[in-house]
Amino acid sequence: MVVQDRRSGGAVAGAVAVACGTGLTAGLLTTGCSPGGAAAGEQVVSGRTAVAAQDVRGSADALVRAGSARVRTAMETASGGTRVVIRGAGGYDFRTSSGQLRVVLPGPAGGHGGGHPPITEILAPGALFMKNRGAGVPADKWVRVDIATLADGNLVTGGVTDPLVAAELLRGAREVTYRGEQRLGGVPVRHYSGTTDIGAAAAVASERVQSVLRAAEKGFTTRAVPFDVYLDETGRLRRVRERFRFANGAPGGASVISTTELYSFGAKTAVRLPAAGDIYAGKVASAAS
């Protein structure tokens, strides 16, 4: 049996760790993996680069003004020919920096839901709560993860990138290119691509997520994160795809692509944190133990 301290990511992090060649046996942070590090599209007209960067950097502020939204997420890992996708869906309140999602882990041969029952995740300032964690955790209990203990600030460990953190990471955007207009879910959007710098984002992030980005800045061997982002006419983020690289000893390393989609802005999103008595305080065994 492999036993992890309850602060680790557990089953979800184990699914992410498949890309590091470890299977569902340990969290990302215990596998020995360490994060590491266009010509297509419309030509940028004079002055457009600066405007594009400003649009992208301000997307987090636009989300806070929107209040709340429904969320779809996908986290794809790839390494040595192995591809794993973790999917999530739920709602998020940008005013309280909290949300609740149902996360589906991959099943055998890359299927969905066949390997582990869906996990309920609550994202909250400084903490991640998981229910139906399995591996020895009672079915009616939650596992609490202190985000400060995660070397990547939970950008990828939990299998879901916090939507507000994903947007705040764009505050460090640079080399931004405007790719043109298109429609996403029937909504006109502007497509931008570029690279964001974790350290630069942490320096100007809002207080509620600054510690998360500070942790990620220290935990990643490169601070550069390529992205594609789609903003609507009010500057709200409709979709963001951020690409992280890991050096795991395999040729070419491993990649993690985190995609967050937002829709139904203003939808009611009630997030209730677990009571202290509902939080599991024991050791958490690996999902594969």
Coordinates of C-alpha atoms in Angstrom, one line a residue:
M1 CA 0.0 0.0 0.0
V2 CA 1.2 3.5 -0.9
V3 CA 0.2 6.0 1.8
Q4 CA 0.1 9.7 1.3
D5 CA -0.3 12.5 3.8
R6 CA -3.8 13.9 3.5
R7 CA -2.4 17.2 2.2
S8 CA -1.5 15.6 -1.2
G9 CA -3.8 15.6 -4.2
G10 CA -4.7 11.9 -3.9
A11 CA -6.7 10.3 -6.7
V12 CA -7.0 13.4 -8.9
A13 CA -3.3 14.2 -8.6
G14 CA -2.6 10.6 -9.3
A15 CA -4.5 10.8 -12.6
V16 CA -2.5 13.8 -13.5
A17 CA 0.6 11.9 -12.6
V18 CA -0.1 9.3 -15.3
A19 CA 1.7 11.6 -17.7
C20 CA 4.7 11.2 -15.5
G21 CA 4.6 7.5 -15.9
T22 CA 3.4 6.6 -12.4
G23 CA -0.2 5.5 -13.0
L24 CA -2.8 6.2 -10.3
T25 CA -0.4 5.5 -7.5
A26 CA 0.7 8.9 -6.2
G27 CA 0.1 12.6 -6.3
L28 CA 1.9 14.8 -8.8
L29 CA 4.1 16.2 -6.1
T30 CA 5.4 12.8 -5.0
T31 CA 6.3 11.3 -8.4
G32 CA 9.6 13.1 -8.8
C33 CA 8.2 15.1 -11.7
S34 CA 9.3 18.7 -11.7
P35 CA 7.5 21.4 -13.8
G36 CA 9.5 22.8 -16.7
G37 CA 9.5 24.6 -19.6
A38 CA 3.0 31.6 -34.7
A39 CA 2.9 32.4 -37.5
A40 CA -0.7 31.6 -38.3
G41 CA -3.5 34.0 -37.7
E42 CA -4.3 37.6 -38.4
Q43 CA -1.4 40.1 -38.6
V44 CA -1.3 42.5 -35.7
V45 CA -1.9 46.1 -36.9
S46 CA 0.1 49.0 -35.5
G47 CA -0.6 49.4 -31.7
R48 CA -2.8 46.3 -31.6
T49 CA -0.3 44.3 -29.5
A50 CA -0.5 46.7 -26.6
V51 CA -4.3 46.7 -26.8
A52 CA -4.4 42.9 -27.0
A53 CA -2.2 42.5 -23.9
Q54 CA -4.4 45.0 -22.0
D55 CA -7.5 43.1 -22.9
V56 CA -6.1 39.8 -21.8
R57 CA -4.6 41.1 -18.5
G58 CA -8.0 42.6 -17.6
S59 CA -10.1 39.5 -18.1
A60 CA -10.0 38.6 -14.4
D61 CA -11.5 41.9 -13.5
A62 CA -14.3 41.4 -16.0
L63 CA -15.1 38.1 -14.4
V64 CA -15.3 39.6 -10.9
R65 CA -17.7 42.2 -12.3
A66 CA -19.8 39.4 -13.9
G67 CA -20.2 37.8 -10.5
S68 CA -20.6 34.1 -11.3
A69 CA -20.7 31.6 -14.1
R70 CA -21.1 27.9 -15.0
V71 CA -17.8 26.1 -15.7
R72 CA -16.5 23.3 -17.8
T73 CA -12.9 22.1 -17.5
A74 CA -10.6 19.7 -19.1
M75 CA -7.1 18.8 -18.1
E76 CA -5.1 16.7 -20.6
T77 CA -1.8 15.1 -19.8
A78 CA 0.5 13.5 -22.4
S79 CA 3.8 11.7 -21.9
G80 CA 5.5 8.8 -23.7
G81 CA 2.4 8.1 -25.9
T82 CA 0.0 8.1 -23.0
R83 CA -2.8 10.6 -23.0
V84 CA -5.2 11.2 -20.1
V85 CA -8.1 13.6 -19.8
I86 CA -9.8 14.7 -16.6
R87 CA -13.0 16.6 -17.0
G88 CA -15.0 18.7 -14.6
A89 CA -18.3 20.7 -14.6
G90 CA -20.0 23.0 -12.1
G91 CA -20.3 26.6 -11.1
Y92 CA -18.0 29.4 -9.7
D93 CA -18.5 32.6 -7.8
F94 CA -15.8 35.1 -8.6
R95 CA -16.8 37.5 -5.8
T96 CA -16.1 34.9 -3.2
S97 CA -13.3 33.0 -5.1
S98 CA -15.1 29.7 -4.6
G99 CA -16.8 27.1 -6.7
Q100 CA -18.0 23.5 -6.8
L101 CA -17.3 21.0 -9.6
R102 CA -17.9 17.3 -10.3
V103 CA -14.7 15.9 -11.6
V104 CA -14.6 12.7 -13.7
L105 CA -11.4 10.7 -13.8
P106 CA -10.4 8.6 -16.8
G107 CA -11.3 5.0 -16.8
P108 CA -9.5 2.0 -18.4
A109 CA -8.0 2.6 -21.8
G110 CA -8.7 6.3 -21.6
G111 CA -12.5 6.0 -21.0
H112 CA -14.4 8.2 -18.6
G113 CA -15.8 7.3 -15.3
G114 CA -14.8 3.6 -15.4
G115 CA -11.8 3.8 -13.1
H116 CA -13.0 5.9 -10.2
P117 CA -16.3 7.4 -9.2
P118 CA -16.7 11.1 -9.9
I119 CA -15.2 13.3 -7.2
T120 CA -16.9 16.5 -5.9
E121 CA -14.4 19.3 -5.5
I122 CA -14.9 22.6 -3.7
L123 CA -12.5 25.3 -4.6
A124 CA -12.1 28.0 -1.9
P125 CA -9.5 30.6 -1.0
G126 CA -6.4 28.7 0.2
A127 CA -8.1 25.3 0.2
L128 CA -9.3 22.5 -2.0
F129 CA -12.0 20.1 -0.6
M130 CA -12.6 16.7 -2.2
K131 CA -15.5 14.2 -1.5
N132 CA -15.7 10.7 -2.7
R133 CA -11.9 10.7 -2.6
G134 CA -11.9 6.9 -2.1
A135 CA -8.7 5.0 -1.0
G136 CA -9.8 4.6 2.6
V137 CA -11.6 7.9 3.1
P138 CA -15.2 7.3 4.4
A139 CA -17.8 8.1 1.7
D140 CA -19.4 10.8 3.8
K141 CA -16.1 12.7 4.6
W142 CA -14.2 15.4 2.8
V143 CA -10.4 15.6 2.3
R144 CA -9.0 19.1 2.8
V145 CA -5.9 20.1 0.8
D146 CA -4.0 23.3 2.0
I147 CA -3.1 25.0 -1.3
A148 CA 0.0 26.5 0.3
T149 CA 1.5 23.0 0.6
L150 CA 1.2 22.3 -3.2
A151 CA 4.4 23.3 -5.1
D152 CA 2.3 24.3 -8.2
G153 CA -0.3 26.3 -6.3
N154 CA -2.9 23.8 -7.5
L155 CA -2.7 25.0 -11.0
V156 CA -2.8 21.3 -12.2
T157 CA -2.5 19.0 -9.1
G158 CA -6.2 18.9 -8.4
G159 CA -7.2 18.0 -11.9
V160 CA -9.0 21.4 -12.2
T161 CA -7.5 24.8 -12.5
D162 CA -9.4 27.3 -10.4
P163 CA -11.2 29.5 -13.0
L164 CA -10.2 32.8 -11.2
V165 CA -6.6 31.7 -10.8
A166 CA -6.5 30.7 -14.5
A167 CA -7.7 34.3 -15.3
E168 CA -5.3 35.9 -12.8
L169 CA -2.4 34.0 -14.4
L170 CA -3.1 36.1 -17.5
R171 CA -2.1 39.3 -15.7
G172 CA 1.5 38.4 -16.6
A173 CA 0.6 38.1 -20.4
R174 CA 3.3 39.2 -22.8
E175 CA 3.9 38.7 -26.6
V176 CA 0.1 38.7 -27.1
T177 CA -1.2 38.3 -30.6
Y178 CA -4.7 39.1 -31.8
R179 CA -5.9 36.1 -33.9
G180 CA -9.2 37.5 -35.0
E181 CA -12.9 37.2 -34.2
Q182 CA -15.0 34.0 -34.2
R183 CA -18.0 32.5 -32.4
L184 CA -17.9 30.2 -29.4
G185 CA -21.1 28.6 -28.3
G186 CA -22.9 31.1 -30.5
V187 CA -21.2 34.1 -28.8
P188 CA -18.9 36.4 -30.7
V189 CA -15.4 36.3 -29.2
R190 CA -11.9 37.7 -29.8
H191 CA -9.1 35.2 -29.9
Y192 CA -5.7 36.0 -28.5
S193 CA -2.6 33.9 -28.0
G194 CA 0.6 34.5 -26.3
T195 CA 2.7 33.7 -23.2
T196 CA 2.2 34.6 -19.7
D197 CA 4.8 34.8 -16.9
I198 CA 3.8 33.3 -13.5
G199 CA 6.1 35.6 -11.6
A200 CA 4.8 38.7 -13.3
A201 CA 1.3 37.6 -12.7
A202 CA 1.9 37.0 -9.0
A203 CA 3.4 40.5 -8.6
V204 CA 0.1 42.2 -9.7
A205 CA -2.5 39.5 -8.8
S206 CA -5.3 40.2 -6.4
E207 CA -4.7 39.4 -2.8
R208 CA -7.0 36.4 -2.8
V209 CA -4.9 34.5 -5.4
Q210 CA -1.5 36.0 -5.0
S211 CA -0.3 33.3 -2.6
V212 CA -1.3 30.6 -5.1
L213 CA 0.7 32.2 -7.9
R214 CA 3.6 32.7 -5.6
A215 CA 3.6 29.0 -4.8
A216 CA 3.5 28.2 -8.5
E217 CA 6.3 30.6 -9.2
K218 CA 8.6 28.6 -6.9
G219 CA 7.4 25.2 -7.9
F220 CA 7.8 25.5 -11.7
T221 CA 11.2 25.4 -13.3
T222 CA 10.0 27.8 -16.0
R223 CA 7.6 30.7 -15.4
A224 CA 6.5 30.9 -19.1
V225 CA 3.0 29.5 -19.8
P226 CA 1.7 29.6 -23.4
F227 CA -2.0 30.3 -23.7
D228 CA -5.0 30.8 -26.0
V229 CA -7.8 32.9 -24.7
Y230 CA -11.2 33.9 -26.0
L231 CA -12.9 37.1 -24.7
D232 CA -16.5 38.3 -25.3
E233 CA -17.5 41.9 -26.1
T234 CA -17.4 42.8 -22.5
G235 CA -14.0 41.4 -21.9
R236 CA -15.2 38.3 -20.0
L237 CA -13.2 35.2 -20.4
R238 CA -15.1 32.5 -22.3
R239 CA -12.4 30.0 -22.8
V240 CA -8.7 29.8 -21.8
R241 CA -6.2 27.1 -22.6
E242 CA -2.9 27.2 -20.7
R243 CA -0.1 24.8 -21.4
F244 CA 2.4 23.6 -18.8
R245 CA 5.5 21.5 -19.3
F246 CA 7.0 19.0 -16.9
A247 CA 10.5 17.3 -17.0
N248 CA 9.8 13.8 -15.9
G249 CA 12.8 11.9 -17.1
A250 CA 11.1 10.8 -20.3
P251 CA 12.3 12.0 -23.7
G252 CA 10.5 15.3 -24.4
G253 CA 9.1 15.4 -20.9
A254 CA 5.3 15.7 -20.2
S255 CA 2.7 18.3 -21.0
V256 CA -0.4 19.4 -19.2
I257 CA -3.0 21.4 -21.1
S258 CA -5.6 23.0 -18.8
T259 CA -8.8 24.3 -20.5
T260 CA -11.5 26.3 -18.7
E261 CA -14.8 27.3 -20.4
L262 CA -17.2 29.8 -18.8
Y263 CA -20.9 30.4 -19.7
S264 CA -24.2 31.4 -18.2
F265 CA -22.8 34.4 -16.4
G266 CA -24.8 35.4 -13.4
A267 CA -26.1 31.9 -12.8
K268 CA -26.7 31.2 -9.1
T269 CA -23.7 29.4 -7.6
A270 CA -24.1 28.5 -3.9
V271 CA -21.0 27.0 -2.4
R272 CA -21.1 25.7 1.2
L273 CA -17.8 24.7 2.8
P274 CA -17.8 21.4 4.7
A275 CA -18.2 21.5 8.4
A276 CA -15.2 20.8 10.5
G277 CA -16.7 17.5 11.6
D278 CA -17.1 16.4 8.0
I279 CA -13.4 16.7 7.2
Y280 CA -11.4 13.5 7.3
A281 CA -8.3 13.8 9.5
G282 CA -6.6 10.5 8.9
K283 CA -4.0 9.3 6.4
V284 CA -5.1 9.0 2.7
A285 CA -4.0 5.9 0.8
S286 CA -3.3 6.0 -2.9
A287 CA -6.2 5.2 -5.2
A288 CA -4.3 2.3 -6.5
S289 CA -3.3 0.8 -3.2

